[in-house]
Amino acid sequence: MVATSAAVPVEETVAVPGAPGPVRRIAVLRCNALGDYLMATPALAALRARFPEAELTLLGAPWHESFLAGRPGPVDRVLVVPHVDGLAGQPSGVPPASALAGFLATARKDGYDLAVQLHGGGGASNPLVRALGARWSVGLRDRGAAPLDATVPYRYYQPEADRFLEVVRLVGADGPADYPLLAVSDAERDAAAVLLPGDRPWVAMHAGATDPRRRWPPECFAAVADALTATGARPVLVGSAADAGPSAAVAAAAVGPVSDLTGRTDLGTLAAVLKRCAVVVANDSGPLHLARAAGAATVGLYWCGNAINAAPPTRTRHRPLLSWTVHCPECGADCSTAGHPHRPGEGCEHRPSFLDQIPVREVQEEVSDLLGGVTAAPWTPEGTRTGRTPSRLMRAAPTHDPRAEGR
């Protein structure tokens, strides 16, 4: 954990209507994977704009602590949440549940003025946020979940970025649903230039996803790679070590050579690699969200239900392509019933690809259009997007290079 900070002067704080006193310290619970965090960054940026002098602490995972250390953005510091029973999406490597009591005791001593729950419907997350002892708490609440001081109804199908903005509007914070541009360091940019040399356009492809149902077939990625090679562009496979299998399957199916950086980059360098690419083609997974945050043009491959929650709403630089398959290709079970308690069925245990319906031709056409009409995003000097340098994270040295899995 990062050390507890010094007090923020009262005269530099902003009050929340209905809350007792000014807001000097804010805790935000969002302790899951890469894409999950990035979908919350518009809300984090809105909180930063609303409370410019407050200290904003992300209650997150070990990979947040490493990735955000020294990276300008809305988060001042990260506290790693120990394992919490029932808290969905916590990555591996968190402290054991036995450390939770000490974590909460420390949090209560920190004296948070505002606690924000951006981690699901609240079954496990609302009790955790209430246990922080903040003077005011807001967040999401599903049927039967514990209350907070103010809540937004949690319904499964809602664009995630808008969902979290709806929560922070409870305290007067607001802003665009676009991801704030992720700061990439000069060292990460230089590393990406070495990995992707030359002037011909690179097109990144991410063939993995934590859920196999979200993976476009490897032979389809291979066909896109071969088409790119034929036109002079250079395809490159990306991802963490967990994506080695899908990447190897694409390389094996391709006729021509495909560069492969899978498992060869830490998360910051991967962001710089994606930023350097002219287009990124990816399944609905962490690297696709990272590409959006880094400013790359994307062709995202989505199951229709996931698109409601995660697909970008704009089309100038982002082209989501949807598969409308809702019945399991193996057994025919309806897999669209999540979040609908009165609809029968809970899907099935099969894990075939649900993205077969997306034709290779559609992907090729969107990639070609983006290559011809959209220039790569310019490099942004460190810190210029937010105008704020998070002092504690700037001084904190990463302890490891985690690779966040999936969304």
mmCIF file of C-alpha atoms in Angstrom:
data_model
loop_
_atom_site.group_PDB
_atom_site.id
_atom_site.type_symbol
_atom_site.label_atom_id
_atom_site.label_comp_id
_atom_site.label_asym_id
_atom_site.label_seq_id
_atom_site.Cartn_x
_atom_site.Cartn_y
_atom_site.Cartn_z
ATOM 1 C CA MET A 1 0.000 0.000 0.000
ATOM 2 C CA VAL A 2 0.995 3.593 -0.547
ATOM 3 C CA ALA A 3 1.608 5.596 2.604
ATOM 4 C CA THR A 4 -1.160 7.715 4.123
ATOM 5 C CA SER A 5 -1.065 11.337 2.986
ATOM 6 C CA ALA A 6 -0.968 14.604 4.831
ATOM 7 C CA ALA A 7 -4.139 16.637 5.325
ATOM 8 C CA VAL A 8 -5.467 18.856 2.534
ATOM 9 C CA PRO A 9 -6.167 22.441 3.666
ATOM 10 C CA VAL A 10 -9.877 23.022 4.276
ATOM 11 C CA GLU A 11 -9.899 26.260 2.299
ATOM 12 C CA GLU A 12 -8.894 24.347 -0.835
ATOM 13 C CA THR A 13 -11.778 21.882 -0.681
ATOM 14 C CA VAL A 14 -15.248 21.715 -2.242
ATOM 15 C CA ALA A 15 -18.449 20.679 -0.478
ATOM 16 C CA VAL A 16 -21.025 18.142 -1.638
ATOM 17 C CA PRO A 17 -24.702 19.128 -1.312
ATOM 18 C CA GLY A 18 -26.180 17.052 1.509
ATOM 19 C CA ALA A 19 -22.806 15.881 2.792
ATOM 20 C CA PRO A 20 -21.512 17.100 6.162
ATOM 21 C CA GLY A 21 -18.525 19.349 5.583
ATOM 22 C CA PRO A 22 -15.985 19.822 2.772
ATOM 23 C CA VAL A 23 -14.451 17.063 0.641
ATOM 24 C CA ARG A 24 -10.722 16.695 1.208
ATOM 25 C CA ARG A 25 -10.259 12.953 0.652
ATOM 26 C CA ILE A 26 -12.099 10.660 -1.770
ATOM 27 C CA ALA A 27 -11.966 6.868 -1.996
ATOM 28 C CA VAL A 28 -13.186 5.116 -5.149
ATOM 29 C CA LEU A 29 -13.718 1.343 -5.205
ATOM 30 C CA ARG A 30 -12.866 -0.232 -8.560
ATOM 31 C CA CYS A 31 -10.552 -3.193 -8.019
ATOM 32 C CA ASN A 32 -10.837 -5.431 -11.068
ATOM 33 C CA ALA A 33 -9.190 -5.716 -14.489
ATOM 34 C CA LEU A 34 -7.787 -3.363 -17.104
ATOM 35 C CA GLY A 35 -10.868 -2.710 -19.215
ATOM 36 C CA ASP A 36 -12.998 -2.335 -16.092
ATOM 37 C CA TYR A 37 -10.693 0.378 -14.793
ATOM 38 C CA LEU A 38 -10.509 2.242 -18.096
ATOM 39 C CA MET A 39 -14.302 2.348 -18.402
ATOM 40 C CA ALA A 40 -14.320 4.121 -15.029
ATOM 41 C CA THR A 41 -11.735 6.746 -15.997
ATOM 42 C CA PRO A 42 -14.295 9.274 -17.320
ATOM 43 C CA ALA A 43 -15.928 9.228 -13.879
ATOM 44 C CA LEU A 44 -12.546 9.526 -12.167
ATOM 45 C CA ALA A 45 -11.688 12.505 -14.371
ATOM 46 C CA ALA A 46 -15.056 14.068 -13.526
ATOM 47 C CA LEU A 47 -14.359 13.675 -9.808
ATOM 48 C CA ARG A 48 -10.951 15.260 -10.272
ATOM 49 C CA ALA A 49 -12.501 18.234 -12.080
ATOM 50 C CA ARG A 50 -15.211 18.609 -9.425
ATOM 51 C CA PHE A 51 -12.788 18.347 -6.502
ATOM 52 C CA PRO A 52 -9.470 19.609 -7.927
ATOM 53 C CA GLU A 53 -7.641 19.833 -4.599
ATOM 54 C CA ALA A 54 -8.988 16.700 -2.922
ATOM 55 C CA GLU A 55 -6.853 13.587 -2.672
ATOM 56 C CA LEU A 56 -8.367 10.828 -4.809
ATOM 57 C CA THR A 57 -7.506 7.283 -3.731
ATOM 58 C CA LEU A 58 -8.324 4.290 -5.910
ATOM 59 C CA LEU A 59 -9.149 1.179 -3.914
ATOM 60 C CA GLY A 60 -7.762 -1.194 -6.483
ATOM 61 C CA ALA A 61 -5.615 -4.194 -7.300
ATOM 62 C CA PRO A 62 -1.833 -4.750 -7.376
ATOM 63 C CA TRP A 63 -1.679 -4.044 -11.101
ATOM 64 C CA HIS A 64 -3.238 -0.590 -10.540
ATOM 65 C CA GLU A 65 -0.519 0.234 -8.030
ATOM 66 C CA SER A 66 2.213 -0.696 -10.478
ATOM 67 C CA PHE A 67 0.683 0.703 -13.666
ATOM 68 C CA LEU A 68 -0.420 4.036 -12.222
ATOM 69 C CA ALA A 69 2.762 4.723 -10.252
ATOM 70 C CA GLY A 70 4.386 7.800 -11.803
ATOM 71 C CA ARG A 71 1.666 8.107 -14.466
ATOM 72 C CA PRO A 72 -0.181 11.453 -14.578
ATOM 73 C CA GLY A 73 -3.920 11.152 -14.261
ATOM 74 C CA PRO A 74 -6.836 11.706 -11.902
ATOM 75 C CA VAL A 75 -5.729 9.154 -9.283
ATOM 76 C CA ASP A 76 -3.383 10.366 -6.524
ATOM 77 C CA ARG A 77 -2.673 7.017 -4.904
ATOM 78 C CA VAL A 78 -3.714 3.373 -4.931
ATOM 79 C CA LEU A 79 -4.567 1.180 -1.962
ATOM 80 C CA VAL A 80 -4.714 -2.536 -2.765
ATOM 81 C CA VAL A 81 -7.908 -4.146 -1.475
ATOM 82 C CA PRO A 82 -7.450 -7.550 0.186
ATOM 83 C CA HIS A 83 -9.613 -10.449 -0.897
ATOM 84 C CA VAL A 84 -13.301 -9.816 -0.211
ATOM 85 C CA ASP A 85 -15.717 -12.731 -0.399
ATOM 86 C CA GLY A 86 -18.254 -12.174 -3.166
ATOM 87 C CA LEU A 87 -16.462 -9.188 -4.701
ATOM 88 C CA ALA A 88 -16.479 -10.175 -8.363
ATOM 89 C CA GLY A 89 -13.511 -9.573 -10.622
ATOM 90 C CA GLN A 90 -10.709 -9.190 -8.088
ATOM 91 C CA PRO A 91 -7.482 -10.199 -9.858
ATOM 92 C CA SER A 92 -5.059 -12.706 -8.418
ATOM 93 C CA GLY A 93 -2.241 -11.611 -6.154
ATOM 94 C CA VAL A 94 -4.284 -9.512 -3.723
ATOM 95 C CA PRO A 95 -3.617 -9.797 0.023
ATOM 96 C CA PRO A 96 -5.567 -12.565 1.776
ATOM 97 C CA ALA A 97 -8.930 -12.009 3.454
ATOM 98 C CA SER A 98 -7.180 -12.015 6.816
ATOM 99 C CA ALA A 99 -5.674 -8.619 5.910
ATOM 100 C CA LEU A 100 -9.095 -6.990 5.398
ATOM 101 C CA ALA A 101 -9.610 -5.910 9.018
ATOM 102 C CA GLY A 102 -6.291 -4.074 9.063
ATOM 103 C CA PHE A 103 -7.026 -2.508 5.677
ATOM 104 C CA LEU A 104 -10.355 -1.144 6.928
ATOM 105 C CA ALA A 105 -8.822 0.111 10.185
ATOM 106 C CA THR A 106 -6.233 2.071 8.199
ATOM 107 C CA ALA A 107 -8.901 3.420 5.844
ATOM 108 C CA ARG A 108 -11.003 4.655 8.742
ATOM 109 C CA LYS A 109 -7.979 6.444 10.204
ATOM 110 C CA ASP A 110 -7.447 8.152 6.823
ATOM 111 C CA GLY A 111 -10.798 9.859 7.359
ATOM 112 C CA TYR A 112 -12.413 9.802 3.926
ATOM 113 C CA ASP A 113 -14.981 12.500 3.317
ATOM 114 C CA LEU A 114 -16.462 10.782 0.261
ATOM 115 C CA ALA A 115 -16.508 7.101 -0.746
ATOM 116 C CA VAL A 116 -17.636 6.132 -4.249
ATOM 117 C CA GLN A 117 -18.690 2.588 -5.158
ATOM 118 C CA LEU A 118 -18.077 1.816 -8.857
ATOM 119 C CA HIS A 119 -17.782 -1.948 -8.452
ATOM 120 C CA GLY A 120 -20.996 -3.691 -9.432
ATOM 121 C CA GLY A 121 -24.428 -3.918 -7.882
ATOM 122 C CA GLY A 122 -23.301 -3.592 -4.282
ATOM 123 C CA GLY A 123 -23.904 -7.050 -2.864
ATOM 124 C CA ALA A 124 -20.351 -7.230 -1.526
ATOM 125 C CA SER A 125 -19.081 -3.789 -2.517
ATOM 126 C CA ASN A 126 -21.577 -1.609 -0.635
ATOM 127 C CA PRO A 127 -20.850 -3.180 2.761
ATOM 128 C CA LEU A 128 -17.143 -2.723 2.031
ATOM 129 C CA VAL A 129 -17.614 0.943 1.157
ATOM 130 C CA ARG A 130 -19.766 1.533 4.240
ATOM 131 C CA ALA A 131 -17.050 -0.053 6.386
ATOM 132 C CA LEU A 132 -14.578 2.635 5.256
ATOM 133 C CA GLY A 133 -16.303 5.053 7.617
ATOM 134 C CA ALA A 134 -16.539 7.895 5.085
ATOM 135 C CA ARG A 135 -18.790 10.810 5.985
ATOM 136 C CA TRP A 136 -20.700 10.447 2.693
ATOM 137 C CA SER A 137 -21.020 7.478 0.361
ATOM 138 C CA VAL A 138 -22.488 7.111 -3.124
ATOM 139 C CA GLY A 139 -22.585 4.283 -5.614
ATOM 140 C CA LEU A 140 -24.527 1.595 -7.410
ATOM 141 C CA ARG A 141 -27.240 -0.491 -5.818
ATOM 142 C CA ASP A 142 -28.921 -3.619 -7.140
ATOM 143 C CA ARG A 143 -32.074 -5.107 -5.672
ATOM 144 C CA GLY A 144 -31.386 -6.281 -2.133
ATOM 145 C CA ALA A 145 -27.964 -4.650 -1.803
ATOM 146 C CA ALA A 146 -27.050 -2.591 1.238
ATOM 147 C CA PRO A 147 -27.850 1.130 0.918
ATOM 148 C CA LEU A 148 -25.396 4.001 0.738
ATOM 149 C CA ASP A 149 -26.150 7.686 1.356
ATOM 150 C CA ALA A 150 -27.139 8.077 -2.302
ATOM 151 C CA THR A 151 -27.331 5.439 -5.020
ATOM 152 C CA VAL A 152 -28.021 4.816 -8.699
ATOM 153 C CA PRO A 153 -30.040 1.687 -9.574
ATOM 154 C CA TYR A 154 -27.801 -1.041 -10.955
ATOM 155 C CA ARG A 155 -29.135 -2.737 -14.068
ATOM 156 C CA TYR A 156 -26.790 -5.020 -15.944
ATOM 157 C CA TYR A 157 -27.217 -3.653 -19.473
ATOM 158 C CA GLN A 158 -25.997 -0.042 -19.457
ATOM 159 C CA PRO A 159 -22.930 1.586 -21.039
ATOM 160 C CA GLU A 160 -20.352 1.323 -18.288
ATOM 161 C CA ALA A 161 -18.790 4.755 -18.743
ATOM 162 C CA ASP A 162 -22.240 6.363 -18.532
ATOM 163 C CA ARG A 163 -23.144 4.177 -15.567
ATOM 164 C CA PHE A 164 -20.215 5.510 -13.552
ATOM 165 C CA LEU A 165 -20.798 9.092 -14.639
ATOM 166 C CA GLU A 166 -24.375 8.745 -13.412
ATOM 167 C CA VAL A 167 -22.981 7.817 -9.996
ATOM 168 C CA VAL A 168 -20.589 10.754 -9.695
ATOM 169 C CA ARG A 169 -23.321 13.155 -10.802
ATOM 170 C CA LEU A 170 -24.787 12.467 -7.359
ATOM 171 C CA VAL A 171 -21.994 14.670 -5.991
ATOM 172 C CA GLY A 172 -22.063 17.255 -8.766
ATOM 173 C CA ALA A 173 -19.289 15.759 -10.912
ATOM 174 C CA ASP A 174 -19.801 15.352 -14.664
ATOM 175 C CA GLY A 175 -17.927 15.181 -17.925
ATOM 176 C CA PRO A 176 -17.703 13.379 -21.275
ATOM 177 C CA ALA A 177 -17.944 9.599 -21.524
ATOM 178 C CA ASP A 178 -14.814 9.487 -23.715
ATOM 179 C CA TYR A 179 -11.782 7.909 -22.074
ATOM 180 C CA PRO A 180 -9.280 10.532 -20.910
ATOM 181 C CA LEU A 181 -6.122 10.227 -22.977
ATOM 182 C CA LEU A 182 -3.726 7.936 -21.156
ATOM 183 C CA ALA A 183 -0.317 9.439 -20.478
ATOM 184 C CA VAL A 184 2.524 7.472 -22.084
ATOM 185 C CA SER A 185 6.066 8.175 -20.955
ATOM 186 C CA ASP A 186 9.007 8.955 -23.224
ATOM 187 C CA ALA A 187 10.651 5.670 -22.189
ATOM 188 C CA GLU A 188 7.530 3.704 -23.147
ATOM 189 C CA ARG A 189 7.283 5.555 -26.434
ATOM 190 C CA ASP A 190 10.942 4.859 -27.214
ATOM 191 C CA ALA A 191 10.496 1.177 -26.375
ATOM 192 C CA ALA A 192 7.525 0.991 -28.734
ATOM 193 C CA ALA A 193 9.558 2.606 -31.522
ATOM 194 C CA VAL A 194 12.210 -0.087 -31.138
ATOM 195 C CA LEU A 195 9.607 -2.867 -31.158
ATOM 196 C CA LEU A 196 7.761 -1.408 -34.163
ATOM 197 C CA PRO A 197 10.393 0.183 -36.386
ATOM 198 C CA GLY A 198 9.981 1.797 -39.794
ATOM 199 C CA ASP A 199 7.427 3.968 -41.540
ATOM 200 C CA ARG A 200 4.991 1.439 -43.003
ATOM 201 C CA PRO A 201 1.804 1.318 -40.902
ATOM 202 C CA TRP A 202 1.527 -1.248 -38.153
ATOM 203 C CA VAL A 203 -1.822 -2.823 -37.317
ATOM 204 C CA ALA A 204 -2.064 -4.469 -33.901
ATOM 205 C CA MET A 205 -4.232 -7.540 -33.416
ATOM 206 C CA HIS A 206 -5.310 -8.913 -30.052
ATOM 207 C CA ALA A 207 -6.782 -12.394 -30.445
ATOM 208 C CA GLY A 208 -7.225 -13.234 -26.765
ATOM 209 C CA ALA A 209 -9.936 -12.649 -24.184
ATOM 210 C CA THR A 210 -10.501 -14.109 -20.746
ATOM 211 C CA ASP A 211 -13.849 -15.548 -21.871
ATOM 212 C CA PRO A 212 -13.394 -17.765 -24.978
ATOM 213 C CA ARG A 213 -16.854 -16.742 -26.158
ATOM 214 C CA ARG A 214 -15.458 -13.264 -26.810
ATOM 215 C CA ARG A 215 -12.713 -14.505 -29.131
ATOM 216 C CA TRP A 216 -13.023 -14.099 -32.886
ATOM 217 C CA PRO A 217 -11.697 -17.296 -34.514
ATOM 218 C CA PRO A 218 -7.906 -17.288 -35.069
ATOM 219 C CA GLU A 219 -8.279 -18.152 -38.758
ATOM 220 C CA CYS A 220 -10.270 -14.932 -39.181
ATOM 221 C CA PHE A 221 -7.528 -12.859 -37.584
ATOM 222 C CA ALA A 222 -5.045 -14.684 -39.844
ATOM 223 C CA ALA A 223 -7.023 -13.756 -42.944
ATOM 224 C CA VAL A 224 -6.975 -10.099 -41.910
ATOM 225 C CA ALA A 225 -3.229 -10.319 -41.249
ATOM 226 C CA ASP A 226 -2.561 -11.761 -44.693
ATOM 227 C CA ALA A 227 -4.690 -9.082 -46.343
ATOM 228 C CA LEU A 228 -2.761 -6.397 -44.481
ATOM 229 C CA THR A 229 0.568 -7.861 -45.525
ATOM 230 C CA ALA A 230 -0.576 -7.888 -49.155
ATOM 231 C CA THR A 231 -1.287 -4.156 -49.029
ATOM 232 C CA GLY A 232 2.036 -3.247 -47.381
ATOM 233 C CA ALA A 233 0.810 -2.814 -43.834
ATOM 234 C CA ARG A 234 2.415 -4.821 -41.061
ATOM 235 C CA PRO A 235 0.300 -6.882 -38.665
ATOM 236 C CA VAL A 236 1.562 -7.464 -35.134
ATOM 237 C CA LEU A 237 0.068 -9.682 -32.439
ATOM 238 C CA VAL A 238 -0.127 -8.214 -28.943
ATOM 239 C CA GLY A 239 -1.273 -9.243 -25.497
ATOM 240 C CA SER A 240 -0.080 -10.642 -22.215
ATOM 241 C CA ALA A 241 1.490 -14.053 -21.638
ATOM 242 C CA ALA A 242 -2.046 -15.373 -21.054
ATOM 243 C CA ASP A 243 -2.788 -14.645 -24.730
ATOM 244 C CA ALA A 244 0.069 -16.795 -26.048
ATOM 245 C CA GLY A 245 -2.245 -19.607 -27.188
ATOM 246 C CA PRO A 246 -4.623 -17.478 -29.297
ATOM 247 C CA SER A 247 -1.714 -15.511 -30.778
ATOM 248 C CA ALA A 248 0.120 -18.719 -31.717
ATOM 249 C CA ALA A 249 -3.036 -20.023 -33.396
ATOM 250 C CA VAL A 250 -3.269 -16.858 -35.512
ATOM 251 C CA ALA A 251 0.396 -17.053 -36.516
ATOM 252 C CA ALA A 252 -0.001 -20.723 -37.454
ATOM 253 C CA ALA A 253 -3.062 -20.029 -39.598
ATOM 254 C CA ALA A 254 -1.545 -17.063 -41.442
ATOM 255 C CA VAL A 255 0.120 -17.648 -44.798
ATOM 256 C CA GLY A 256 2.609 -14.827 -44.398
ATOM 257 C CA PRO A 257 4.760 -13.873 -41.407
ATOM 258 C CA VAL A 258 3.128 -12.033 -38.513
ATOM 259 C CA SER A 259 5.178 -10.170 -35.933
ATOM 260 C CA ASP A 260 4.393 -11.273 -32.391
ATOM 261 C CA LEU A 261 4.840 -9.155 -29.251
ATOM 262 C CA THR A 262 2.555 -11.299 -27.106
ATOM 263 C CA GLY A 263 3.943 -11.481 -23.585
ATOM 264 C CA ARG A 264 6.894 -9.255 -24.477
ATOM 265 C CA THR A 265 5.630 -5.914 -23.135
ATOM 266 C CA ASP A 266 4.624 -4.590 -19.771
ATOM 267 C CA LEU A 267 1.332 -2.729 -19.640
ATOM 268 C CA GLY A 268 2.813 0.727 -20.172
ATOM 269 C CA THR A 269 4.857 -0.370 -23.179
ATOM 270 C CA LEU A 270 1.801 -2.125 -24.582
ATOM 271 C CA ALA A 271 -0.093 1.172 -24.368
ATOM 272 C CA ALA A 272 2.714 2.851 -26.317
ATOM 273 C CA VAL A 273 2.740 0.039 -28.892
ATOM 274 C CA LEU A 274 -1.005 0.391 -29.430
ATOM 275 C CA LYS A 275 -0.665 4.160 -29.675
ATOM 276 C CA ARG A 276 2.028 3.746 -32.334
ATOM 277 C CA CYS A 277 -0.185 1.493 -34.469
ATOM 278 C CA ALA A 278 -2.370 2.992 -37.190
ATOM 279 C CA VAL A 279 -5.261 0.680 -36.256
ATOM 280 C CA VAL A 280 -5.917 -1.886 -33.535
ATOM 281 C CA VAL A 281 -8.144 -4.921 -34.234
ATOM 282 C CA ALA A 282 -9.185 -6.654 -31.037
ATOM 283 C CA ASN A 283 -11.769 -8.673 -29.207
ATOM 284 C CA ASP A 284 -13.704 -7.013 -26.397
ATOM 285 C CA SER A 285 -10.926 -7.193 -23.820
ATOM 286 C CA GLY A 286 -8.417 -5.105 -21.896
ATOM 287 C CA PRO A 287 -6.075 -4.243 -24.792
ATOM 288 C CA LEU A 288 -9.008 -2.925 -26.858
ATOM 289 C CA HIS A 289 -9.896 -0.510 -24.057
ATOM 290 C CA LEU A 290 -6.219 0.343 -23.629
ATOM 291 C CA ALA A 291 -6.013 1.194 -27.328
ATOM 292 C CA ARG A 292 -8.949 3.572 -26.981
ATOM 293 C CA ALA A 293 -7.372 5.208 -23.938
ATOM 294 C CA ALA A 294 -4.057 5.557 -25.748
ATOM 295 C CA GLY A 295 -5.735 7.339 -28.681
ATOM 296 C CA ALA A 296 -5.489 4.582 -31.309
ATOM 297 C CA ALA A 297 -8.129 3.919 -33.952
ATOM 298 C CA THR A 298 -9.871 0.612 -33.279
ATOM 299 C CA VAL A 299 -11.960 -2.104 -34.862
ATOM 300 C CA GLY A 300 -13.571 -3.861 -31.913
ATOM 301 C CA LEU A 301 -15.192 -7.294 -32.136
ATOM 302 C CA TYR A 302 -18.164 -7.638 -29.776
ATOM 303 C CA TRP A 303 -20.904 -9.995 -28.810
ATOM 304 C CA CYS A 304 -24.057 -7.870 -28.977
ATOM 305 C CA GLY A 305 -24.743 -7.973 -25.234
ATOM 306 C CA ASN A 306 -21.206 -6.895 -24.373
ATOM 307 C CA ALA A 307 -21.446 -4.080 -26.912
ATOM 308 C CA ILE A 308 -24.226 -2.461 -24.868
ATOM 309 C CA ASN A 309 -21.879 -2.202 -21.896
ATOM 310 C CA ALA A 310 -18.504 -1.641 -23.513
ATOM 311 C CA ALA A 311 -18.584 -0.473 -27.156
ATOM 312 C CA PRO A 312 -17.666 3.144 -27.974
ATOM 313 C CA PRO A 313 -20.526 5.373 -29.161
ATOM 314 C CA THR A 314 -18.481 7.302 -31.745
ATOM 315 C CA ARG A 315 -17.438 6.160 -35.225
ATOM 316 C CA THR A 316 -14.712 8.534 -36.426
ATOM 317 C CA ARG A 317 -11.888 6.527 -34.852
ATOM 318 C CA HIS A 318 -13.738 3.477 -33.508
ATOM 319 C CA ARG A 319 -15.650 0.838 -35.485
ATOM 320 C CA PRO A 320 -17.337 -1.762 -33.267
ATOM 321 C CA LEU A 321 -18.558 -4.814 -35.177
ATOM 322 C CA LEU A 322 -21.230 -6.943 -33.558
ATOM 323 C CA SER A 323 -22.205 -10.583 -33.569
ATOM 324 C CA TRP A 324 -25.920 -11.065 -32.865
ATOM 325 C CA THR A 325 -25.594 -14.706 -31.813
ATOM 326 C CA VAL A 326 -27.526 -15.155 -28.554
ATOM 327 C CA HIS A 327 -27.996 -18.941 -28.500
ATOM 328 C CA CYS A 328 -25.071 -21.232 -27.741
ATOM 329 C CA PRO A 329 -23.748 -22.690 -31.006
ATOM 330 C CA GLU A 330 -23.288 -26.054 -29.251
ATOM 331 C CA CYS A 331 -26.496 -26.566 -27.258
ATOM 332 C CA GLY A 332 -28.840 -23.763 -28.281
ATOM 333 C CA ALA A 333 -29.236 -22.287 -24.768
ATOM 334 C CA ASP A 334 -30.252 -18.635 -24.571
ATOM 335 C CA CYS A 335 -27.222 -16.760 -23.251
ATOM 336 C CA SER A 336 -28.756 -13.273 -23.276
ATOM 337 C CA THR A 337 -30.626 -13.506 -19.973
ATOM 338 C CA ALA A 338 -27.995 -11.979 -17.656
ATOM 339 C CA GLY A 339 -29.472 -9.234 -15.531
ATOM 340 C CA HIS A 340 -33.072 -10.267 -16.243
ATOM 341 C CA PRO A 341 -34.294 -12.146 -13.155
ATOM 342 C CA HIS A 342 -37.698 -12.994 -14.634
ATOM 343 C CA ARG A 343 -36.351 -14.577 -17.805
ATOM 344 C CA PRO A 344 -35.671 -18.323 -17.604
ATOM 345 C CA GLY A 345 -32.218 -19.791 -18.058
ATOM 346 C CA GLU A 346 -28.707 -18.768 -17.132
ATOM 347 C CA GLY A 347 -26.887 -19.670 -20.295
ATOM 348 C CA CYS A 348 -24.753 -22.797 -20.341
ATOM 349 C CA GLU A 349 -21.281 -24.078 -19.546
ATOM 350 C CA HIS A 350 -20.074 -24.271 -23.158
ATOM 351 C CA ARG A 351 -17.444 -21.806 -24.299
ATOM 352 C CA PRO A 352 -17.389 -21.693 -28.111
ATOM 353 C CA SER A 353 -16.795 -18.429 -29.916
ATOM 354 C CA PHE A 354 -19.916 -16.303 -30.176
ATOM 355 C CA LEU A 355 -18.255 -14.053 -32.758
ATOM 356 C CA ASP A 356 -18.316 -16.330 -35.804
ATOM 357 C CA GLN A 357 -21.062 -14.190 -37.311
ATOM 358 C CA ILE A 358 -18.664 -11.269 -37.899
ATOM 359 C CA PRO A 359 -17.345 -11.683 -41.473
ATOM 360 C CA VAL A 360 -13.672 -11.193 -42.286
ATOM 361 C CA ARG A 361 -14.731 -8.875 -45.097
ATOM 362 C CA GLU A 362 -16.369 -6.437 -42.652
ATOM 363 C CA VAL A 363 -13.227 -6.235 -40.560
ATOM 364 C CA GLN A 364 -11.036 -5.766 -43.628
ATOM 365 C CA GLU A 365 -13.221 -2.946 -44.920
ATOM 366 C CA GLU A 366 -13.238 -1.084 -41.602
ATOM 367 C CA VAL A 367 -9.476 -1.451 -41.174
ATOM 368 C CA SER A 368 -8.931 -0.210 -44.735
ATOM 369 C CA ASP A 369 -11.198 2.770 -44.169
ATOM 370 C CA LEU A 370 -9.407 3.710 -40.950
ATOM 371 C CA LEU A 371 -5.983 3.282 -42.554
ATOM 372 C CA GLY A 372 -7.005 5.592 -45.375
ATOM 373 C CA GLY A 373 -8.897 8.234 -43.456
ATOM 374 C CA VAL A 374 -7.687 8.497 -39.868
ATOM 375 C CA THR A 375 -4.228 9.596 -38.866
ATOM 376 C CA ALA A 376 -2.552 8.278 -35.752
ATOM 377 C CA ALA A 377 -3.147 10.280 -32.592
ATOM 378 C CA PRO A 378 -0.267 12.656 -31.768
ATOM 379 C CA TRP A 379 1.963 12.007 -28.815
ATOM 380 C CA THR A 380 0.816 14.045 -25.825
ATOM 381 C CA PRO A 381 3.487 15.452 -23.482
ATOM 382 C CA GLU A 382 3.294 13.827 -20.082
ATOM 383 C CA GLY A 383 0.584 15.317 -17.890
ATOM 384 C CA THR A 384 -0.898 17.810 -20.365
ATOM 385 C CA ARG A 385 -4.284 16.098 -20.592
ATOM 386 C CA THR A 386 -5.192 16.363 -16.926
ATOM 387 C CA GLY A 387 -3.077 19.314 -15.853
ATOM 388 C CA ARG A 388 -2.334 17.462 -12.620
ATOM 389 C CA THR A 389 0.631 15.415 -11.506
ATOM 390 C CA PRO A 390 -0.306 12.883 -8.841
ATOM 391 C CA SER A 391 2.411 13.468 -6.284
ATOM 392 C CA ARG A 392 2.249 10.180 -4.396
ATOM 393 C CA LEU A 393 2.075 7.999 -7.466
ATOM 394 C CA MET A 394 4.839 10.000 -9.091
ATOM 395 C CA ARG A 395 7.094 9.146 -6.152
ATOM 396 C CA ALA A 396 6.005 5.534 -5.781
ATOM 397 C CA ALA A 397 8.206 2.941 -7.448
ATOM 398 C CA PRO A 398 6.434 -0.017 -9.099
ATOM 399 C CA THR A 399 7.070 -3.277 -7.306
ATOM 400 C CA HIS A 400 6.210 -5.527 -10.232
ATOM 401 C CA ASP A 401 4.980 -5.538 -13.812
ATOM 402 C CA PRO A 402 1.482 -7.053 -13.678
ATOM 403 C CA ARG A 403 -0.389 -8.028 -16.761
ATOM 404 C CA ALA A 404 -4.074 -7.343 -16.334
ATOM 405 C CA GLU A 405 -6.286 -10.036 -17.785
ATOM 406 C CA GLY A 406 -9.307 -9.328 -19.904
ATOM 407 C CA ARG A 407 -11.898 -6.764 -19.001
#
